[in-house]
Short mmCIF file of C-alpha atoms in Angstrom, two decimals:
data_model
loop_
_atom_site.label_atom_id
_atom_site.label_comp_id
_atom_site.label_asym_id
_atom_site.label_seq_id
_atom_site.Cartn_x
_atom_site.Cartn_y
_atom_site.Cartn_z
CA UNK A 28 -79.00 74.74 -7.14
CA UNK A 29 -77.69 71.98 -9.05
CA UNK A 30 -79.71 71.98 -11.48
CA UNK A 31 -78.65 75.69 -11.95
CA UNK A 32 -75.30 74.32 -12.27
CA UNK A 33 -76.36 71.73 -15.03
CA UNK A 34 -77.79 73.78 -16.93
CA UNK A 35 -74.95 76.90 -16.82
CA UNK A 36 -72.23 74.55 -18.12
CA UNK A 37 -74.42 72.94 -20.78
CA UNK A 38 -75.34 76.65 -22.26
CA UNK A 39 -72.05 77.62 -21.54
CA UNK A 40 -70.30 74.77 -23.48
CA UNK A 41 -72.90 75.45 -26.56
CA UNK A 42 -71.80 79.04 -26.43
CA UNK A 43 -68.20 78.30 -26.62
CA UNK A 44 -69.13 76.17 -29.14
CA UNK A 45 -70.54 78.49 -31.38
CA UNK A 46 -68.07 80.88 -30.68
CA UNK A 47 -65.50 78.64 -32.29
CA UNK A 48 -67.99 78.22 -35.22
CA UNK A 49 -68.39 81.94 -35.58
CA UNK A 50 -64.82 82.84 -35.84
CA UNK A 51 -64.24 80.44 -38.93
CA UNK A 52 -67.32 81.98 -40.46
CA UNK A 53 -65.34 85.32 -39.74
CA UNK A 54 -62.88 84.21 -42.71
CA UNK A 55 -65.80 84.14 -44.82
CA UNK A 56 -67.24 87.36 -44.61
CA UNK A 57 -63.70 88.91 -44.61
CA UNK A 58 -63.87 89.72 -48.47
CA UNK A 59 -67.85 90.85 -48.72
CA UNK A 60 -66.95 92.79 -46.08
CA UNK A 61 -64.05 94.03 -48.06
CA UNK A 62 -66.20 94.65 -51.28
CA UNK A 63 -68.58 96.57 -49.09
CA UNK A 64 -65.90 99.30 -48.35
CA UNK A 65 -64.77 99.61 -51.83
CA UNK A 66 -61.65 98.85 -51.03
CA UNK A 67 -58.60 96.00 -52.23
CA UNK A 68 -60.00 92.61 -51.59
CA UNK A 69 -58.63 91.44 -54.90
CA UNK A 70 -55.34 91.76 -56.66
CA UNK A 71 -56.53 95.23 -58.22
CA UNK A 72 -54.73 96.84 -54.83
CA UNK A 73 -55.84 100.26 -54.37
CA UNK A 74 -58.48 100.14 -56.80
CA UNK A 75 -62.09 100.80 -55.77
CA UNK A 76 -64.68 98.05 -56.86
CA UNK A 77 -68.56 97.87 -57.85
CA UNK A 78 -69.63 97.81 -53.70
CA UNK A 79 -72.99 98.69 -51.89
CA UNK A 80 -71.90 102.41 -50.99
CA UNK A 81 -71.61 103.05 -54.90
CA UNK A 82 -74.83 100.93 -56.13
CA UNK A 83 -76.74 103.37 -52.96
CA UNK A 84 -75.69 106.47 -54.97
CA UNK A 85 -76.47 105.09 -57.94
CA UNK A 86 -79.89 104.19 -56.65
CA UNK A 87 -80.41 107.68 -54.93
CA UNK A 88 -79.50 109.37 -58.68
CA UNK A 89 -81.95 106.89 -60.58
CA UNK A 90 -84.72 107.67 -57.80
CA UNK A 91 -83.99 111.53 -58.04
CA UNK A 92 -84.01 111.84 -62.06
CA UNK A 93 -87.48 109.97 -61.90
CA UNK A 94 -89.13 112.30 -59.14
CA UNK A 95 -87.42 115.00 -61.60
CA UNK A 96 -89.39 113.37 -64.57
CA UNK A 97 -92.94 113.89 -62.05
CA UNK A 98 -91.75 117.56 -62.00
CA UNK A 99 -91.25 118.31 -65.39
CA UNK A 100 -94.48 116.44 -66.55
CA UNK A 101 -96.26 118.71 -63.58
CA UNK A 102 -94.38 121.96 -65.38
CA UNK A 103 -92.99 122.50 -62.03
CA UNK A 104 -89.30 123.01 -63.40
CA UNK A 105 -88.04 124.23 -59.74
CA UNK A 106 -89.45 121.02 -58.49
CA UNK A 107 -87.13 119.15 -60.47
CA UNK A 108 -84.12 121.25 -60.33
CA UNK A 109 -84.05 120.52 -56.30
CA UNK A 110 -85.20 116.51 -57.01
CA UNK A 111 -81.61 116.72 -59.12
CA UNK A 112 -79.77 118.87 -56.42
CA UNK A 113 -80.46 115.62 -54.13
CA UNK A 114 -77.41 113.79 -56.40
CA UNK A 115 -74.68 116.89 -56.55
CA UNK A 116 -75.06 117.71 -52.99
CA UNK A 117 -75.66 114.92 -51.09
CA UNK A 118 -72.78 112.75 -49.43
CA UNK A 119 -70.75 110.52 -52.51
CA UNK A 120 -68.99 107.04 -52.27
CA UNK A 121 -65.53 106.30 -53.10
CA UNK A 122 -63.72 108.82 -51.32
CA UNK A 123 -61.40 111.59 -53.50
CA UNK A 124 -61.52 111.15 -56.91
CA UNK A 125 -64.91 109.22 -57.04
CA UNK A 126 -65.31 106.87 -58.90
CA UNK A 127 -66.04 107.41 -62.37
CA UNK A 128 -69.65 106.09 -62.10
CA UNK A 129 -69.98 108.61 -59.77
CA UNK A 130 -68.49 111.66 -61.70
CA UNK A 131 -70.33 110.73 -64.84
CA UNK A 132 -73.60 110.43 -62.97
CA UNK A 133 -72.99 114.12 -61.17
CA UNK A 134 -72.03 114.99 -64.88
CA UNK A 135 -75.19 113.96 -66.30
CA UNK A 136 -77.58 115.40 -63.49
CA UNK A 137 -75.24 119.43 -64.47
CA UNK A 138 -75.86 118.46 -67.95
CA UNK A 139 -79.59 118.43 -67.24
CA UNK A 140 -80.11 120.77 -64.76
CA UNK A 141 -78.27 122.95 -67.17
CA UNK A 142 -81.23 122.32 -69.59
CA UNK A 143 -84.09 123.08 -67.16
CA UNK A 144 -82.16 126.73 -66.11
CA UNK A 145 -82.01 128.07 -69.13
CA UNK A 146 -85.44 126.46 -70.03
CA UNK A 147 -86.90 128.64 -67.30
CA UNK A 148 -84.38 131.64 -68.88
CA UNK A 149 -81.45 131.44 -66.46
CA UNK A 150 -78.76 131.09 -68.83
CA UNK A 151 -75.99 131.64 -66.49
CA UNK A 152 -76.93 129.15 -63.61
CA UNK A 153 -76.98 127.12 -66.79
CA UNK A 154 -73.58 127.98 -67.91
CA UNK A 155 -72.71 127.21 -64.48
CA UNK A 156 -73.96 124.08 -64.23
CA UNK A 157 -71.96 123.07 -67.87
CA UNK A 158 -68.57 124.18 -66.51
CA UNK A 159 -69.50 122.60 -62.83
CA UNK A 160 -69.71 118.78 -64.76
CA UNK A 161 -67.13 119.00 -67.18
CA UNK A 162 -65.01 119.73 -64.07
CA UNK A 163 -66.22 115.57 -63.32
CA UNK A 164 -66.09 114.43 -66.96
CA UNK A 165 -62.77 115.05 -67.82
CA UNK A 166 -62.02 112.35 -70.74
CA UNK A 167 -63.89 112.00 -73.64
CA UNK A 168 -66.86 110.48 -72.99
CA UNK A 169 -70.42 110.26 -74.22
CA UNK A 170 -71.20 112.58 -70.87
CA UNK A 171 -68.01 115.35 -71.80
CA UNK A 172 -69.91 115.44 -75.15
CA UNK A 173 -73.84 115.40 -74.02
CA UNK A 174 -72.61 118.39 -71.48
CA UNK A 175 -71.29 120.31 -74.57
CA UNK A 176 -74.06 119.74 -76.75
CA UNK A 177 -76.50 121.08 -73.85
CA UNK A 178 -73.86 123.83 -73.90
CA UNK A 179 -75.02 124.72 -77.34
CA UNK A 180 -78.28 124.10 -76.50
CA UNK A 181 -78.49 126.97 -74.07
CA UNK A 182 -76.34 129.31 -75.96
CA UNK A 183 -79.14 128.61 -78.60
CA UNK A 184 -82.03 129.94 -75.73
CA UNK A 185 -79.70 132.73 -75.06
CA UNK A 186 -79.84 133.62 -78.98
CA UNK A 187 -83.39 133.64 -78.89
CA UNK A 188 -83.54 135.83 -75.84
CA UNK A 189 -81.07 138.34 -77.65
CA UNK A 190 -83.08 138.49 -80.65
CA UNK A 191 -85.98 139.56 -78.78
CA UNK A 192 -83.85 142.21 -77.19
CA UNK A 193 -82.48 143.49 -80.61
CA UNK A 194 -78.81 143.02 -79.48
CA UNK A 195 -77.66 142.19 -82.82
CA UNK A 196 -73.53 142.03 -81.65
CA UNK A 197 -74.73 139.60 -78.79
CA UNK A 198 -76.26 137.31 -81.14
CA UNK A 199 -73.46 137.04 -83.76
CA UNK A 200 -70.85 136.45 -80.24
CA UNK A 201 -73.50 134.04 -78.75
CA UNK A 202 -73.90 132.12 -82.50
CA UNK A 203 -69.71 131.72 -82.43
CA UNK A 204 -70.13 130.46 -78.88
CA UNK A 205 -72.89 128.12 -79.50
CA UNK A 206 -70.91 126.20 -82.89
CA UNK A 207 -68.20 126.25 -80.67
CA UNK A 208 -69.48 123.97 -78.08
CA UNK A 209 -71.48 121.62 -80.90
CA UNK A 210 -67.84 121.21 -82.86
CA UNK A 211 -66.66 120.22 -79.48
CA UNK A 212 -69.30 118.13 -78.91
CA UNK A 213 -69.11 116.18 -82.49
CA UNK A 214 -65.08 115.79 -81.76
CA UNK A 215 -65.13 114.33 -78.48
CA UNK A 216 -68.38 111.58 -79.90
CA UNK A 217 -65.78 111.26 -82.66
CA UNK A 218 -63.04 110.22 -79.69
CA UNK A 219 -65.37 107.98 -78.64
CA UNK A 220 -66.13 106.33 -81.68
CA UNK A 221 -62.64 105.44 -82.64
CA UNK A 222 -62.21 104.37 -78.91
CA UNK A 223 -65.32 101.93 -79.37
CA UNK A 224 -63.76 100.89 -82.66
CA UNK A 225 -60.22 100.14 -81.49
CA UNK A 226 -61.11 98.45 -78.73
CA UNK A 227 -63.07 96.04 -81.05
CA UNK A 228 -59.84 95.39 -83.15
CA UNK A 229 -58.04 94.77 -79.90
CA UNK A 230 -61.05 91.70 -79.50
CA UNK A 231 -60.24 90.28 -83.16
CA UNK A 232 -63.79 91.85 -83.99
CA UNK A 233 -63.91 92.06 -88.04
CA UNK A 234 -62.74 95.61 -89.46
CA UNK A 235 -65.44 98.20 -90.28
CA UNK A 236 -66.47 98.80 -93.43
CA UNK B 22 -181.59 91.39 -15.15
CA UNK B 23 -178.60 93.33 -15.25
CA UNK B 24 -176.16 92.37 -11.31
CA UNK B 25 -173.91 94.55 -10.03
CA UNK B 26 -170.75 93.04 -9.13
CA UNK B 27 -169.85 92.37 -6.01
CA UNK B 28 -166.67 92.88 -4.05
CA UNK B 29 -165.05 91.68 -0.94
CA UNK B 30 -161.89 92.47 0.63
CA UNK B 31 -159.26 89.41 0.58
CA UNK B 32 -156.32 88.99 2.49
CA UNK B 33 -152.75 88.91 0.93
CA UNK B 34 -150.88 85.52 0.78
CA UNK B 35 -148.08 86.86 3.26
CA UNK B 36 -150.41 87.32 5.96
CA UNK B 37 -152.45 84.07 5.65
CA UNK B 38 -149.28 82.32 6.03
CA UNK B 39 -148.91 84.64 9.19
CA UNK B 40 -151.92 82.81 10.59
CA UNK B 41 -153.88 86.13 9.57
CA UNK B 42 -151.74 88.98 10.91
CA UNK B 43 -150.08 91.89 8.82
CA UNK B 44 -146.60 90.54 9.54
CA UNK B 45 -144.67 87.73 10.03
CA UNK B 46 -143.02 87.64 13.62
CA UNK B 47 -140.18 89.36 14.70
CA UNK B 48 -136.82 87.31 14.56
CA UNK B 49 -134.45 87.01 17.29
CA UNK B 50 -131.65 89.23 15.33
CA UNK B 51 -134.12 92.24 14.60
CA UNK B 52 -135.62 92.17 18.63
CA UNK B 53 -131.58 92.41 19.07
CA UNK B 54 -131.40 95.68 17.06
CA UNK B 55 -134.38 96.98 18.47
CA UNK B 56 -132.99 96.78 22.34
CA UNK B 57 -129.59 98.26 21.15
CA UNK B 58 -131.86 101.06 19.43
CA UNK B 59 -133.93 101.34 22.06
CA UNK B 60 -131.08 101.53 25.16
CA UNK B 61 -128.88 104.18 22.75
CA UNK B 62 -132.28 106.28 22.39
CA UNK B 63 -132.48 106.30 26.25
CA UNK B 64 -128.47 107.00 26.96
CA UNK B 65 -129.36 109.55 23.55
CA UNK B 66 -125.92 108.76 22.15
CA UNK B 67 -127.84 107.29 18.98
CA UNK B 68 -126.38 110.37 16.07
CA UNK B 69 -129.35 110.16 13.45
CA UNK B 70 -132.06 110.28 16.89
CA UNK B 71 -129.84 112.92 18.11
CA UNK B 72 -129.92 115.30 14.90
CA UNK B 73 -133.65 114.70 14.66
CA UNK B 74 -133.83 115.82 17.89
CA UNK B 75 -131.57 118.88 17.38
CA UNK B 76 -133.77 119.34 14.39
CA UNK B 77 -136.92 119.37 16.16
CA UNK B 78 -136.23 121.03 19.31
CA UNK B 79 -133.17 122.47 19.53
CA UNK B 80 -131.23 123.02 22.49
CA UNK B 81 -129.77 126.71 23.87
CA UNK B 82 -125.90 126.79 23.17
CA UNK B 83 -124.26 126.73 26.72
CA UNK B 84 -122.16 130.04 27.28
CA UNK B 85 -118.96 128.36 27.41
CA UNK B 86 -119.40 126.95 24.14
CA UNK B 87 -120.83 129.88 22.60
CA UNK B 88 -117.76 131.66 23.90
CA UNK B 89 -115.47 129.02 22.52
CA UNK B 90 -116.89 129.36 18.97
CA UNK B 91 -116.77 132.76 18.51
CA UNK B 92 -112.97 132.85 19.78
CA UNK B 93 -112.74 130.36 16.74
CA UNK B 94 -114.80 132.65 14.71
CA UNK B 95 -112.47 135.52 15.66
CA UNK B 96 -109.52 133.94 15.18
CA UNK B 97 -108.47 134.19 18.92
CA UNK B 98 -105.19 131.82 19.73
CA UNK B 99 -106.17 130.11 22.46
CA UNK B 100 -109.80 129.26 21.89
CA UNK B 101 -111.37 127.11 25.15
CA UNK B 102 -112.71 123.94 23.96
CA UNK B 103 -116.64 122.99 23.76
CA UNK B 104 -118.74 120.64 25.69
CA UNK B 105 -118.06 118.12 23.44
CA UNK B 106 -114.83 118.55 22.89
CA UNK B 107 -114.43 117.83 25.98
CA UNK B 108 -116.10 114.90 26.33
CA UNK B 109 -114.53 113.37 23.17
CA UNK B 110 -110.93 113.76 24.84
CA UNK B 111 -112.51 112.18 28.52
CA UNK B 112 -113.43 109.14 26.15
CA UNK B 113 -110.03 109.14 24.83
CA UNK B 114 -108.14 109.53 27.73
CA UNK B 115 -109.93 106.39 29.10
CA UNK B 116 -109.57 104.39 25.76
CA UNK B 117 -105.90 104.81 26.25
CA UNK B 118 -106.00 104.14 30.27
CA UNK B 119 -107.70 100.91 29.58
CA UNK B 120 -105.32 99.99 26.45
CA UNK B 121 -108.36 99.48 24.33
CA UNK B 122 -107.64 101.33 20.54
CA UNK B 123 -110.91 100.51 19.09
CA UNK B 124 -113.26 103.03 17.56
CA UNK B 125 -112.56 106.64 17.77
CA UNK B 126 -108.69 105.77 19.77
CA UNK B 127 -108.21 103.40 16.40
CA UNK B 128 -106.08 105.80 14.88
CA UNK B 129 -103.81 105.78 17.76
CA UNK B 130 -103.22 102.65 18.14
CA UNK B 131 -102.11 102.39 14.98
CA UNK B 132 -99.68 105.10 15.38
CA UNK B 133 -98.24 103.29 18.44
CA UNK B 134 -98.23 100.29 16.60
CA UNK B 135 -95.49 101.98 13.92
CA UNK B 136 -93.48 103.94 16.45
CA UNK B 137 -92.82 100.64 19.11
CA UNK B 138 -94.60 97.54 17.74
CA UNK B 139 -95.13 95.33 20.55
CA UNK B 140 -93.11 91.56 20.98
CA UNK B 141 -95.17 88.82 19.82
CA UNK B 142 -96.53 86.57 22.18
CA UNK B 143 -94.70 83.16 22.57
CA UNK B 144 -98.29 81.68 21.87
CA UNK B 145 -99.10 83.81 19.04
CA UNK B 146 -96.09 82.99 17.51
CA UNK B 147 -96.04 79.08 18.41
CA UNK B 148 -99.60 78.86 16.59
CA UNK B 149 -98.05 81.07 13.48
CA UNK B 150 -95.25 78.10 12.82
CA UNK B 151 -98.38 75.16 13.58
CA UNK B 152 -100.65 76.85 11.09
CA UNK B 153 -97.76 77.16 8.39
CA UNK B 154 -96.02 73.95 8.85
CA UNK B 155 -99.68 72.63 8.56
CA UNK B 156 -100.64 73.67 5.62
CA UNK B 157 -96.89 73.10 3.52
CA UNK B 158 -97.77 69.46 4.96
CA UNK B 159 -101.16 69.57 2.92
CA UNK B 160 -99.53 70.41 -0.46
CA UNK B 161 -99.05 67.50 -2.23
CA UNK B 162 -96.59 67.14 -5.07
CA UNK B 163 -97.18 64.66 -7.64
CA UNK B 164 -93.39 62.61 -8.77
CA UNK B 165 -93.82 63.56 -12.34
CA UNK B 166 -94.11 67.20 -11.36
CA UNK B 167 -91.28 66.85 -9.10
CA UNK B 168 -89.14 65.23 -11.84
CA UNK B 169 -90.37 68.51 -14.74
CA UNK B 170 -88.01 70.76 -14.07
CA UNK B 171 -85.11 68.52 -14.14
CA UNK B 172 -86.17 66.59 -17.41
CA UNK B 173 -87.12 70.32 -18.65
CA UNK B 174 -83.53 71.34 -17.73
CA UNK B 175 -81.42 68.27 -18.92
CA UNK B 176 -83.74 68.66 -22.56
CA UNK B 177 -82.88 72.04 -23.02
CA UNK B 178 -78.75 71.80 -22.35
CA UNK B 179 -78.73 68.71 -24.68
CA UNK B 180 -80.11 70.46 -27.54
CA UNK B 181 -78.31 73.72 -26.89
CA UNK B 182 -75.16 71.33 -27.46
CA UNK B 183 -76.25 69.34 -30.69
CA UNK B 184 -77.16 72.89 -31.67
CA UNK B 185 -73.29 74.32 -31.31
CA UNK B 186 -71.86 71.26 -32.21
CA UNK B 187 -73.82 71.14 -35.44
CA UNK B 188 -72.78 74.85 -36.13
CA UNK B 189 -69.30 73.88 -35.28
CA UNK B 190 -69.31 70.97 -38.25
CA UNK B 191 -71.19 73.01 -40.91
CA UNK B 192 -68.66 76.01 -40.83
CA UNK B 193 -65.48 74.20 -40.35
CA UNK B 194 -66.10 69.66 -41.26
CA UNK B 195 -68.32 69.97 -44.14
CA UNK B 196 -66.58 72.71 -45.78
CA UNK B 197 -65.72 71.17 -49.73
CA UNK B 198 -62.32 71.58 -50.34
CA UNK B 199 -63.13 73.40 -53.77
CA UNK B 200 -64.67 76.04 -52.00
CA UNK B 201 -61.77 76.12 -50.24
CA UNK B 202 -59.62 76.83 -53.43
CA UNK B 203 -62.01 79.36 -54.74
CA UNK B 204 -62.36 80.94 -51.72
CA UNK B 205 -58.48 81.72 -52.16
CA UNK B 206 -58.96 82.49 -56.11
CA UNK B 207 -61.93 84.38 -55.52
CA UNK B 208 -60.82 88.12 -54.42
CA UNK B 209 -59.11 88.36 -58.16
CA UNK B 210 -62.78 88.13 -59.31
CA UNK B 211 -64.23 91.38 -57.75
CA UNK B 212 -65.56 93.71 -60.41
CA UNK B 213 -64.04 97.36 -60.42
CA UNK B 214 -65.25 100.44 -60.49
CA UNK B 215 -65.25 101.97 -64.19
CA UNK B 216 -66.60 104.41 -66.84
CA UNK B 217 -70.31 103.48 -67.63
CA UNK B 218 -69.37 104.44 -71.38
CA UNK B 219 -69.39 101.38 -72.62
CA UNK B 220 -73.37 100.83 -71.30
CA UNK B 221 -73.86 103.15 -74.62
CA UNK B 222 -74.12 103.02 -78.10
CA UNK B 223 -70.64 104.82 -79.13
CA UNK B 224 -72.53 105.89 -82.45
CA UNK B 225 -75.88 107.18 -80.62
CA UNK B 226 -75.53 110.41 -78.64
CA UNK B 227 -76.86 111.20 -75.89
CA UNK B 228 -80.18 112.44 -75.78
CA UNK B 229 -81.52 115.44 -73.79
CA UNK B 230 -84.26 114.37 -72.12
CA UNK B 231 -83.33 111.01 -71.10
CA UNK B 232 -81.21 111.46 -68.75
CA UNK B 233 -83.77 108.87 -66.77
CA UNK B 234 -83.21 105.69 -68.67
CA UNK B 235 -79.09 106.60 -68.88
CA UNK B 236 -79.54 105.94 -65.37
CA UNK B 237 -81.79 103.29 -65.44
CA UNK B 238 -79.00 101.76 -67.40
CA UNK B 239 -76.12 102.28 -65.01
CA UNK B 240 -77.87 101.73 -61.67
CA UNK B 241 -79.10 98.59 -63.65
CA UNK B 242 -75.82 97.05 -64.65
CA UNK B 243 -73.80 97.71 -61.62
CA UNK B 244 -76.14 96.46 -59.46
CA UNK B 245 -75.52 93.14 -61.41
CA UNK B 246 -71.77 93.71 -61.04
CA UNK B 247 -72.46 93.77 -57.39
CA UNK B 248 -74.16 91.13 -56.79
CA UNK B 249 -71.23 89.38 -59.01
CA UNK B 250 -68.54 90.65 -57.07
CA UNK B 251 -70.83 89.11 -54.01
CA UNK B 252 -70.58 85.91 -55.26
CA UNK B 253 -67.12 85.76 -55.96
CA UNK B 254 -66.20 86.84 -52.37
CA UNK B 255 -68.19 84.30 -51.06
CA UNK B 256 -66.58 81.87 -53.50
CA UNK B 257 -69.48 80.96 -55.58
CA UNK B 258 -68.29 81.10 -58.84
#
């Protein structure tokens, strides 16, 4: 029984002591455990930073446009439609808005799902799919001008598909349509060219030519 | 000249040991058996010589029993027992007259065992406590083995407390005091969320079709960031 009793205080004092041990190492892991909600361990107060939630979606997307690449190379176009629906409607980091890794990422998958509809001659799930990630990339960005130029893209199928049909008015509205969306896409790449450029001045980077 | 050979008839080891006779003699045990046999043929209570004998000559059925077994047969409620029935609950009856609950009254004795167990005997219990005390007396215990447990318990508490105590000094003794100070600096650090533009060429669109290595690109360079904005939590610069 003493021995019992010997032994009970001795673990009991070693917990206690690495209780006390564990609550300093508490301070440490405050701000990791900060990063990993996203949230305003730094000065940047209600900011959202790079954290684990964001590099998982990122992740998911990268995994989902490769097993979309396995599709396409099998011809199996529906295969990789639903391999992209895995990054639009599964769960997204960062709360509302996301974060613009996030919206650009979404943006990208429309833009390409957008490509493989009206590949497989559903133009307007295509459309669809254009006006669903512009509704993410709002500034001018290389994404708000890729989604544009896919936008011209499948107005060019559409053509096609109203040539073969004879409709010779739905052509000449679908052409208008189509250089539309390609002058839109050339001025926002524009915008970001002169956003590139300026913010090279701003680093004392030599004029261009 | 061609012989014929010629045979003779040999006896077998077993019985030249015997002294020349076809078996070796009976041993005390088996003349035992052979009286018991012999008495339970005579009293005929011997069952495989009695179902030879039923075999071989069968008795008539008395008419009581006869009666008895088609009342069974018939599924009459109150069925007179047979013969033997009879004499099975005679033997009974006497088992339990003379307190003896061997053989077939076994059963009952048991049974009267579990509903009032009987007191144990002063003696019987006496020569319990003189057989146990006897034979904790035999078991020896060496000293070391008597001192195991205690060395066994004294080694374990003493290096459950150099093991917290050493936790104790690496988290809050040995802590540098510039990883103190960055510790404080270090949340400015963190790396923010932001437009993957700049990942890109500005003069190179986007190309349809590889949408896979755009985000190759991105997963690529935040999970750097992350493991940047890791660091700097943790105070490693």
């Amino acid at each position: 029984m003493k021995r019992l009793g010997f032994v009970a205080v001795l673990v009991a004092a070693s917990l206690a002591l690495g209780a006390c041990s564990k609550r300093d190492g508490d301070l440490e892991t405050e701000a990791p455990a900060a990063a990993s909600h996203g949230k305003t361990a730094c000065a940047c107060a209600g900011e959202v930073v790079v954290d684990p939630a964001l590099l998982a979606f990122l992740s998911k997307a990268r995994a989902a446009h490769h097993e979309a690449d396995l599709a396409e190379d099998a011809k199996d176009t529906k295969g990789a439609l639903a391999a992209l629906d895995q990054i639009i409607k599964g769960p997204l980091p960062g709360g509302a808005p996301v974060p613009a890794e996030v919206a650009e990422v979404i943006a990208d998958a429309r833009a390409r799902r957008a490509d493989l509809e009206s590949a497989n001659g559903d133009v307007a799930s295509a459309l669809r799919e254009i006006d669903a990630g512009l509704a993410y990339a709002v500034t001018p960005t290389h994404f708000r001008g890729h989604l544009f130029e896919v936008k011209g893209i499948v107005i060019e199928r559409q053509i096609a598909a109203l040539k073969e049909k004879g409709d010779s008015r739905g052509v000449e509205k679908a052409k208008a349509e189509a250089i539309t969306a390609f002058n839109e896409a050339i001025e926002i790449q524009n915008k970001v060219i002169e956003g590139a450029l300026r913010g090279a001045d701003d680093a004392g980077a030599p004029p261009p030519r | 000249m061609n012989q014929k050979p010629r045979l003779r008839l040999v006896p077998p080891p077993a019985a030249e040991k015997a002294g020349g006779r076809d078996e070796p003699p009976f041993t005390e045990e088996e003349l035992r058996d052979a009286g018991a046999l012999r008495d339970a043929l005579e009293r005929g209570d011997d069952p495989l010589a009695a179902s030879l004998h039923a075999a071989y000559r069968p008795a008539s059925l008395a008419e009581a029993d006869l009666d008895a077994i088609l009342a069974r047969a018939l599924d009459e409620g109150d069925a007179p027992p047979t013969r033997i029935e009879d004499e099975a609950a005679a033997r009974l009856r006497d088992a339990i007259d003379r307190g003896d609950f061997e053989g077939e009254a076994a059963l009952l004795g048991d049974l009267r065992a579990a509903h009032r167990p009987a007191a144990l005997s002063e003696d019987r219990h006496e020569e319990l406590i003189r057989r146990a005390l006897s034979s904790s007396r035999r078991v020896q215990v060496s000293p070391l083995r008597r001192a195991l447990p205690r060395v066994t318990a004294a080694i374990t508490g003493v290096v459950a407390l150099a093991a917290g105590f050493a936790l104790l000094l690496q988290t809050r003794g040995f802590t540098p005091p510039a990883a103190e100070s960055v510790r404080a600096a270090a949340p400015a650090a963190l790396i923010r969320s932001r437009s993957t533009d700049d990942l890109f060429d500005p003069a190179e669109k986007f190309e349809v079709g590889r949408s896979s290595a755009r985000i190759d690109r991105i997963a690529g360079a935040r999970s750097s960031d992350l493991r940047r904005n890791r660091f700097a939590a943790w105070g490693v610069q």
